[in-house]
Coordinates of C-alpha atoms in Angstrom, one line a residue:
M1 CA -11.5 38.3 8.6
S2 CA -11.7 41.8 5.4
S3 CA -14.3 41.2 2.8
R4 CA -12.8 40.6 0.2
G5 CA -11.0 37.4 1.4
S6 CA -14.3 36.3 3.4
A7 CA -15.8 37.4 -0.4
S8 CA -12.7 34.3 -2.0
A9 CA -13.2 32.0 0.6
G10 CA -16.8 30.7 -0.1
S11 CA -16.1 30.0 -3.3
E12 CA -12.2 27.1 -1.5
R13 CA -14.4 25.9 1.3
T14 CA -12.1 22.8 0.7
R15 CA -9.7 21.0 2.3
L16 CA -6.6 21.4 0.9
S17 CA -3.1 19.0 1.1
A18 CA -0.7 17.8 -0.4
A19 CA 0.6 14.7 -0.7
E20 CA 4.0 15.9 0.6
L21 CA 5.1 19.1 1.2
R22 CA 9.0 20.1 0.6
V23 CA 10.6 23.1 1.8
I24 CA 14.2 24.7 -0.1
P25 CA 15.8 27.0 1.0
V26 CA 17.1 30.1 -0.7
T27 CA 20.4 30.4 -0.9
G28 CA 23.4 33.0 -1.4
L29 CA 21.0 36.1 -0.5
P30 CA 23.7 38.3 -1.0
E31 CA 23.8 41.3 2.5
I32 CA 20.6 43.3 1.6
S33 CA 20.9 47.0 1.5
P34 CA 19.1 50.0 1.4
G35 CA 17.0 50.0 -2.3
D36 CA 19.0 47.1 -3.4
D37 CA 16.9 45.6 -6.0
L38 CA 15.1 42.8 -3.4
P39 CA 13.2 40.7 -6.3
E40 CA 16.5 40.9 -9.6
L41 CA 18.7 39.9 -6.3
L42 CA 15.6 36.9 -5.4
A43 CA 15.4 36.5 -8.8
A44 CA 19.3 35.4 -9.6
V45 CA 20.3 32.8 -6.5
L46 CA 15.9 30.9 -7.2
A47 CA 17.4 30.4 -11.1
S48 CA 20.4 29.1 -10.0
G49 CA 18.9 27.1 -6.9
P50 CA 15.5 25.5 -6.9
G51 CA 14.1 28.6 -9.2
L52 CA 9.8 29.0 -8.7
L53 CA 7.7 26.5 -10.6
D54 CA 3.6 27.5 -10.6
G55 CA 2.1 27.3 -7.2
D56 CA 5.4 27.8 -4.9
V57 CA 5.1 29.4 -2.3
L58 CA 7.9 32.2 -1.5
V59 CA 8.0 33.5 1.9
V60 CA 10.8 35.8 2.0
A61 CA 12.1 37.1 5.8
Q62 CA 10.7 40.4 7.0
K63 CA 13.9 41.8 7.9
V64 CA 15.9 42.1 4.3
V65 CA 12.6 43.1 3.0
S66 CA 12.5 45.6 5.6
K67 CA 16.7 46.1 5.0
A68 CA 15.6 46.9 1.2
E69 CA 12.6 49.2 2.3
G70 CA 15.2 51.3 4.1
R71 CA 12.9 51.3 7.7
I72 CA 16.3 51.0 8.8
E73 CA 16.8 53.6 12.1
T74 CA 19.5 55.1 15.1
A75 CA 18.7 54.2 18.5
R76 CA 20.9 54.3 20.3
T77 CA 19.5 54.8 24.4
R78 CA 17.0 52.4 25.4
E79 CA 15.2 55.6 25.5
E80 CA 15.5 56.1 21.6
R81 CA 13.9 53.0 21.5
T82 CA 10.8 53.2 23.1
A83 CA 10.5 56.4 20.7
L84 CA 10.7 54.0 18.2
V85 CA 8.3 52.1 19.5
L86 CA 5.9 54.4 20.0
A87 CA 5.5 56.2 17.0
E88 CA 5.4 52.8 15.2
A89 CA 1.8 51.1 17.6
Q90 CA -1.9 53.1 17.6
Q91 CA -2.3 51.7 20.9
V92 CA 0.0 50.3 23.9
R93 CA -1.3 46.3 25.3
R94 CA 0.5 45.7 27.5
R95 CA 3.9 47.2 28.9
R96 CA 6.3 46.6 31.8
D97 CA 8.8 49.2 32.5
D98 CA 10.7 49.6 29.3
F99 CA 9.3 47.0 27.3
L100 CA 5.5 47.0 25.1
I101 CA 3.9 44.7 23.3
V102 CA 1.7 46.8 21.3
Q103 CA -0.6 46.7 18.2
T104 CA 1.1 48.5 15.2
K105 CA -0.4 51.3 12.9
H106 CA -1.3 46.9 10.6
G107 CA -2.8 45.5 13.2
F108 CA -0.9 43.5 14.3
V109 CA -0.3 42.8 18.3
C110 CA 3.6 42.1 19.1
A111 CA 6.3 43.2 20.9
T112 CA 8.2 46.1 20.8
A113 CA 6.6 47.0 17.7
G114 CA 8.4 44.1 15.9
I115 CA 11.3 46.4 15.4
D116 CA 14.3 44.4 16.6
H117 CA 18.6 44.9 16.6
S118 CA 18.9 41.4 15.7
N119 CA 20.7 41.7 12.0
A120 CA 20.5 45.6 11.6
P121 CA 23.1 46.4 10.0
G122 CA 24.9 48.3 12.6
E123 CA 25.8 48.1 16.6
D124 CA 23.1 51.5 17.0
T125 CA 20.7 50.8 14.3
V126 CA 17.3 48.5 14.3
I127 CA 15.3 47.6 11.6
L128 CA 11.3 48.2 11.1
L129 CA 8.2 46.6 10.4
P130 CA 8.3 47.1 6.6
I131 CA 5.0 49.7 6.5
D132 CA 2.8 47.9 4.2
P133 CA 3.3 44.3 4.3
D134 CA 1.2 43.4 2.5
A135 CA 2.1 45.6 -0.8
S136 CA 5.7 44.2 -0.1
A137 CA 5.0 40.8 -1.0
A138 CA 3.0 41.5 -3.8
G139 CA 5.4 43.4 -5.4
L140 CA 7.9 40.8 -5.0
R141 CA 5.1 37.9 -6.2
Q142 CA 4.4 40.5 -9.6
R143 CA 8.5 40.3 -10.4
L144 CA 9.9 36.9 -9.5
G145 CA 5.6 36.0 -11.6
E146 CA 7.3 37.7 -15.1
R147 CA 10.9 37.2 -14.1
F148 CA 9.5 33.1 -14.1
G149 CA 7.0 33.1 -16.0
V150 CA 5.0 31.8 -12.8
S151 CA 2.1 31.9 -11.4
V152 CA 3.0 31.9 -7.0
A153 CA 2.2 32.6 -3.5
V154 CA 4.0 35.4 -1.7
I155 CA 4.8 35.4 2.0
V156 CA 6.6 38.3 4.2
S157 CA 6.8 36.1 7.7
D158 CA 8.3 37.6 11.1
S159 CA 8.2 36.2 14.7
F160 CA 6.2 36.9 16.9
G161 CA 4.9 36.0 20.5
R162 CA 2.3 33.6 21.6
A163 CA 0.1 34.0 24.7
W164 CA -0.2 31.0 27.0
R165 CA 3.2 29.4 25.3
T166 CA 6.9 30.2 25.2
G167 CA 9.1 30.4 22.9
T168 CA 8.4 32.6 19.5
T169 CA 7.4 31.4 15.4
D170 CA 7.5 32.7 12.3
V171 CA 3.7 33.8 11.0
A172 CA 2.8 35.9 8.3
I173 CA 2.6 39.5 8.2
G174 CA 3.0 39.9 4.6
L175 CA 0.7 38.2 1.7
S176 CA -0.3 37.9 -1.8
G177 CA -0.9 35.6 -3.9
M178 CA -3.1 33.5 -1.5
L179 CA -6.0 34.0 1.5
A180 CA -4.6 34.1 5.0
L181 CA -7.4 31.3 5.8
N182 CA -8.6 28.2 4.9
D183 CA -12.1 28.3 5.5
L184 CA -13.8 25.0 6.8
R185 CA -17.0 26.6 8.7
G186 CA -20.0 24.6 7.0
L187 CA -17.7 21.6 6.1
A188 CA -18.3 18.4 7.5
D189 CA -16.2 16.5 9.9
R190 CA -15.9 12.2 9.1
S191 CA -17.9 11.7 11.0
G192 CA -20.7 13.5 8.7
R193 CA -20.8 17.2 12.1
P194 CA -20.1 19.6 10.8
L195 CA -17.3 21.6 11.3
E196 CA -19.1 25.8 12.6
T197 CA -15.3 27.6 14.1
T198 CA -12.8 25.4 11.3
Q199 CA -10.5 28.4 9.6
I200 CA -6.9 27.2 9.8
A201 CA -4.3 29.9 9.3
V202 CA -2.3 29.0 6.7
A203 CA -0.6 31.6 5.8
D204 CA 1.2 31.1 9.3
E205 CA 1.5 27.8 9.0
L206 CA 4.2 28.1 5.9
A207 CA 6.1 31.1 7.2
S208 CA 6.5 28.8 10.6
A209 CA 7.7 25.5 8.3
A210 CA 9.3 27.6 6.4
E211 CA 11.3 29.2 8.9
L212 CA 12.4 25.9 10.1
V213 CA 15.5 25.1 7.1
M214 CA 15.5 29.2 7.2
G215 CA 16.5 29.3 10.7
K216 CA 17.3 32.8 13.2
V217 CA 21.3 33.0 12.8
N218 CA 21.9 30.7 9.6
G219 CA 22.1 33.5 6.8
V220 CA 18.8 31.7 5.0
P221 CA 15.7 34.9 4.1
A222 CA 14.2 32.8 2.2
A223 CA 12.0 29.2 1.2
V224 CA 10.4 27.2 -1.7
I225 CA 7.5 26.0 0.1
R226 CA 6.8 23.6 -3.2
G227 CA 3.6 20.5 -3.0
Y228 CA 0.8 22.3 -1.0
R229 CA -2.2 23.5 -2.7
V230 CA -2.7 27.1 -1.2
P231 CA -6.3 28.1 -0.7
G232 CA -6.4 31.3 -3.4
G233 CA -8.2 34.6 -3.1
D234 CA -7.1 38.6 -2.3
G235 CA -5.6 37.3 1.4
S236 CA -3.7 39.7 3.4
A237 CA -1.4 38.9 6.7
R238 CA -4.7 41.3 8.2
D239 CA -7.3 38.2 8.1
L240 CA -5.5 36.7 10.1
V241 CA -5.4 39.7 13.1
M242 CA -8.5 39.0 15.6
P243 CA -11.2 41.0 15.2
P244 CA -11.2 43.2 18.9
E245 CA -15.0 41.9 20.1
L246 CA -13.9 38.3 19.3
D247 CA -10.6 38.8 21.6
L248 CA -10.0 37.9 24.1
F249 CA -6.5 39.7 25.9
P250 CA -7.4 42.9 25.8

């Protein structure tokens, strides 16, 4: 966990929960192209839909963020796609033929550096991860907070695979307005025993909950989560990256 996240966590070690959650799909967003004003487009569909309230969490799919930021490349051949993956990677963790699992320059470990052809604007194009997903989330949070006069958290989400588990789940790759982890170390469980290692990846859990109403083929690129008391602080999605000294999958 980063130093800024750890500093905030000390005052937030509490059992954060909600009696009821609502996960509301944000519909009506048009197809996004490079240079589009994504905060303004989101504000318009939010205003005609669920709006934004204090304490809401807005989860936005990485694809629309990347498209608005122009993170689209042409890759007609398998060799060109591999070259793009290697250019986005700081380390290759596993390789099978031309399938690569890498650690990206953000620190995330994922297949093909997060580069994906699905929902790309052309047959020969692929979409890359945002250069700085935390900054992307912060920009959305500032603009939308000003527009609606509220304080919210924003998560930029993407689908990742998991070691020893089949299937993907959405995770947070960008974050603003909350901590990524709810650190319960030092609190007592119901039997009075102190918790020694428990840190709950709440940003990932919220991203995955949002995916249930967004989906991969539904054309719903965002969702509002209402009713969850997020751990407040200045967090980063990089706080969710396993420190190398604790990584059992080097």
